Amino acid sequence: MALEDVYRKIGFLANPAGGGAGAENAIAVSAVPAVPAAVLWDMDGTLVDSEEEWARVSGNVVRAHGGTWTDEDIVAIRGADTIAHGRRMMDAVRRGGGEVDPWKMFAEVLRAMADHMADAQLIDGAGALLDAFSEAGIPQALVTATPGRPVEIFLAGPGSRLEAAVTGDDDVPGKPNPAPYLLGAERLGVAIENCLAFEDSGPGLAAARSAGAFTVDVGEFPLVELAALL
């Protein structure tokens, strides 16, 4: 079975109650099935290659309001929720001597990202994995910090295989809090300990691991390499 090769590669079959590859993810052994009950996916940087566009658009908006945008800012917004992202932009504007409503700036970023998402393609390997899990009858959900129109466009297009979603519009604390992943499992009606979670960012990985999901770092296990095992 092709998916078994994927599970073996990421360590799920070798340690099905482990919480992900590496000792830092280990959790208590429990009755975990030989296949995941569900798969939870991050969006930006995991399913779509949009992190650079978030950084570019955010920098453009900050500079348009008289601010300065640095490499440190780019690192800080990766995987950040709406509040943290908006505040970082506000700080960047203040460094340039300006003052502007951070939510106004973030709304500008969302409009630009919605345009970008309209043409977005899945990261290499993502489509094959989504199809494989779907064909195996394993439910899948999106767990993203992104709110609003960009997510709607993604779910209507490349993310249409996903059966549920937790987004930045949900009234739960953002990543690295485990709440988004716990809600994702709840919406699929499964125990989080029986889920696979695919993530790319520090906050996202921390959220999935602390929630108790078997967590796959796509930086360590690129989707294109996993898909080649199918």
CSV table of C-alpha atoms in Angstrom, one decimal, residues 70-222:
chain,number,residue,atom,x,y,z
A,70,THR,CA,13.5,44.2,7.6
A,71,ASP,CA,14.5,40.6,7.3
A,72,GLU,CA,13.6,40.3,11.0
A,73,ASP,CA,10.1,41.4,10.3
A,74,ILE,CA,9.8,38.8,7.6
A,75,VAL,CA,10.8,36.0,10.0
A,76,ALA,CA,8.4,37.4,12.6
A,77,ILE,CA,5.3,37.2,10.5
A,78,ARG,CA,5.9,33.7,9.2
A,79,GLY,CA,3.1,31.6,10.7
A,80,ALA,CA,1.9,34.5,12.8
A,81,ASP,CA,-1.8,35.1,13.4
A,82,THR,CA,-3.7,38.3,12.4
A,83,ILE,CA,-3.0,40.2,15.6
A,84,ALA,CA,0.8,39.4,15.7
A,85,HIS,CA,1.1,40.2,11.9
A,86,GLY,CA,-0.7,43.5,12.2
A,87,ARG,CA,1.2,44.6,15.3
A,88,ARG,CA,4.5,43.8,13.5
A,89,MET,CA,3.5,46.0,10.6
A,90,MET,CA,2.5,48.8,13.0
A,91,ASP,CA,5.9,48.5,14.7
A,92,ALA,CA,7.6,48.7,11.3
A,93,VAL,CA,5.7,51.9,10.4
A,94,ARG,CA,6.6,53.4,13.8
A,95,ARG,CA,10.3,52.8,13.1
A,96,GLY,CA,9.9,55.1,10.2
A,97,GLY,CA,8.2,57.8,12.3
A,98,GLY,CA,4.7,57.1,11.2
A,99,GLU,CA,1.4,56.0,12.8
A,100,VAL,CA,-1.4,54.0,11.2
A,101,ASP,CA,-4.1,51.6,12.1
A,102,PRO,CA,-2.5,48.1,11.9
A,103,TRP,CA,-5.9,46.5,10.9
A,104,LYS,CA,-6.2,48.9,8.0
A,105,MET,CA,-2.8,47.8,6.8
A,106,PHE,CA,-3.6,44.2,7.3
A,107,ALA,CA,-6.8,44.6,5.3
A,108,GLU,CA,-4.6,45.9,2.4
A,109,VAL,CA,-2.4,42.9,2.7
A,110,LEU,CA,-5.4,40.5,2.6
A,111,ARG,CA,-6.8,42.1,-0.5
A,112,ALA,CA,-3.5,41.6,-2.3
A,113,MET,CA,-3.2,38.1,-1.0
A,114,ALA,CA,-6.7,37.3,-2.3
A,115,ASP,CA,-5.5,38.3,-5.8
A,116,HIS,CA,-2.4,36.1,-5.4
A,117,MET,CA,-4.4,33.1,-4.2
A,118,ALA,CA,-6.7,33.3,-7.2
A,119,ASP,CA,-3.7,32.1,-9.3
A,120,ALA,CA,-2.0,30.0,-6.6
A,121,GLN,CA,-0.9,26.4,-7.3
A,122,LEU,CA,-0.4,23.6,-4.8
A,123,ILE,CA,3.2,22.9,-3.8
A,124,ASP,CA,4.8,20.0,-5.7
A,125,GLY,CA,3.6,16.8,-4.2
A,126,ALA,CA,0.7,18.3,-2.3
A,127,GLY,CA,-2.0,17.4,-4.8
A,128,ALA,CA,-0.9,13.7,-5.0
A,129,LEU,CA,-1.0,13.4,-1.2
A,130,LEU,CA,-4.4,15.1,-0.9
A,131,ASP,CA,-5.7,12.7,-3.4
A,132,ALA,CA,-4.2,9.7,-1.8
A,133,PHE,CA,-5.6,10.5,1.6
A,134,SER,CA,-9.0,11.2,0.1
A,135,GLU,CA,-9.0,8.0,-1.9
A,136,ALA,CA,-8.1,6.1,1.3
A,137,GLY,CA,-11.2,7.6,3.0
A,138,ILE,CA,-9.2,9.7,5.5
A,139,PRO,CA,-10.9,13.0,6.2
A,140,GLN,CA,-8.7,16.2,5.8
A,141,ALA,CA,-9.0,19.7,7.2
A,142,LEU,CA,-7.2,23.0,6.8
A,143,VAL,CA,-5.8,24.7,9.9
A,144,THR,CA,-4.5,28.1,9.0
A,145,ALA,CA,-3.9,31.5,10.6
A,146,THR,CA,-5.0,33.3,7.5
A,147,PRO,CA,-8.5,34.8,7.6
A,148,GLY,CA,-11.0,36.0,5.0
A,149,ARG,CA,-11.0,36.0,1.3
A,150,PRO,CA,-7.6,34.3,0.6
A,151,VAL,CA,-8.8,31.2,2.4
A,152,GLU,CA,-12.2,31.2,0.7
A,153,ILE,CA,-10.5,31.3,-2.7
A,154,PHE,CA,-8.1,28.5,-1.7
A,155,LEU,CA,-10.9,26.3,-0.5
A,156,ALA,CA,-12.9,26.8,-3.6
A,157,GLY,CA,-9.9,26.0,-5.8
A,158,PRO,CA,-6.7,24.0,-4.9
A,159,GLY,CA,-8.1,23.2,-1.4
A,160,SER,CA,-11.4,21.8,-2.5
A,161,ARG,CA,-10.5,18.3,-1.3
A,162,LEU,CA,-10.5,19.5,2.3
A,163,GLU,CA,-13.6,18.7,4.2
A,164,ALA,CA,-13.4,21.3,7.0
A,165,ALA,CA,-11.4,24.4,7.9
A,166,VAL,CA,-10.1,26.4,10.9
A,167,THR,CA,-9.0,29.9,9.9
A,168,GLY,CA,-8.0,33.2,11.3
A,169,ASP,CA,-11.7,34.1,11.4
A,170,ASP,CA,-12.4,31.5,14.1
A,171,ASP,CA,-12.6,32.7,17.7
A,172,VAL,CA,-9.7,30.7,19.1
A,173,PRO,CA,-6.2,31.7,20.0
A,174,GLY,CA,-3.8,31.6,17.1
A,175,LYS,CA,-0.7,29.4,16.6
A,176,PRO,CA,1.5,28.5,18.5
A,177,ASN,CA,-1.5,27.9,20.8
A,178,PRO,CA,-2.8,24.3,20.2
A,179,ALA,CA,-6.4,25.5,20.0
A,180,PRO,CA,-6.6,25.7,16.1
A,181,TYR,CA,-5.5,22.1,15.8
A,182,LEU,CA,-7.7,20.9,18.5
A,183,LEU,CA,-10.7,22.6,16.8
A,184,GLY,CA,-9.7,21.1,13.5
A,185,ALA,CA,-9.8,17.6,14.9
A,186,GLU,CA,-13.1,18.4,16.6
A,187,ARG,CA,-14.7,19.5,13.4
A,188,LEU,CA,-13.7,16.2,11.7
A,189,GLY,CA,-15.0,14.3,14.7
A,190,VAL,CA,-11.7,12.6,15.6
A,191,ALA,CA,-9.2,12.5,18.4
A,192,ILE,CA,-6.3,14.9,17.8
A,193,GLU,CA,-3.9,12.1,19.0
A,194,ASN,CA,-4.9,10.1,16.0
A,195,CYS,CA,-4.3,12.9,13.4
A,196,LEU,CA,-1.4,13.7,11.1
A,197,ALA,CA,-0.5,17.4,10.9
A,198,PHE,CA,1.6,18.9,8.2
A,199,GLU,CA,3.3,22.2,9.0
A,200,ASP,CA,6.2,24.4,8.0
A,201,SER,CA,6.5,27.3,10.5
A,202,GLY,CA,7.8,27.4,14.0
A,203,PRO,CA,4.5,28.6,15.5
A,204,GLY,CA,2.5,26.0,13.5
A,205,LEU,CA,4.8,23.1,14.4
A,206,ALA,CA,4.6,24.1,18.1
A,207,ALA,CA,0.8,24.3,17.9
A,208,ALA,CA,0.4,20.9,16.3
A,209,ARG,CA,2.8,19.2,18.6
A,210,SER,CA,1.4,20.7,21.8
A,211,ALA,CA,-2.1,19.7,20.6
A,212,GLY,CA,-0.9,16.1,20.4
A,213,ALA,CA,-1.0,15.5,16.7
A,214,PHE,CA,1.6,13.4,14.9
A,215,THR,CA,3.4,16.3,13.4
A,216,VAL,CA,5.3,16.3,10.1
A,217,ASP,CA,7.7,19.2,9.4
A,218,VAL,CA,7.6,19.7,5.6
A,219,GLY,CA,11.0,21.3,5.8
A,220,GLU,CA,12.4,17.9,7.0
A,221,PHE,CA,10.0,15.9,4.8
A,222,PRO,CA,9.2,17.8,1.6
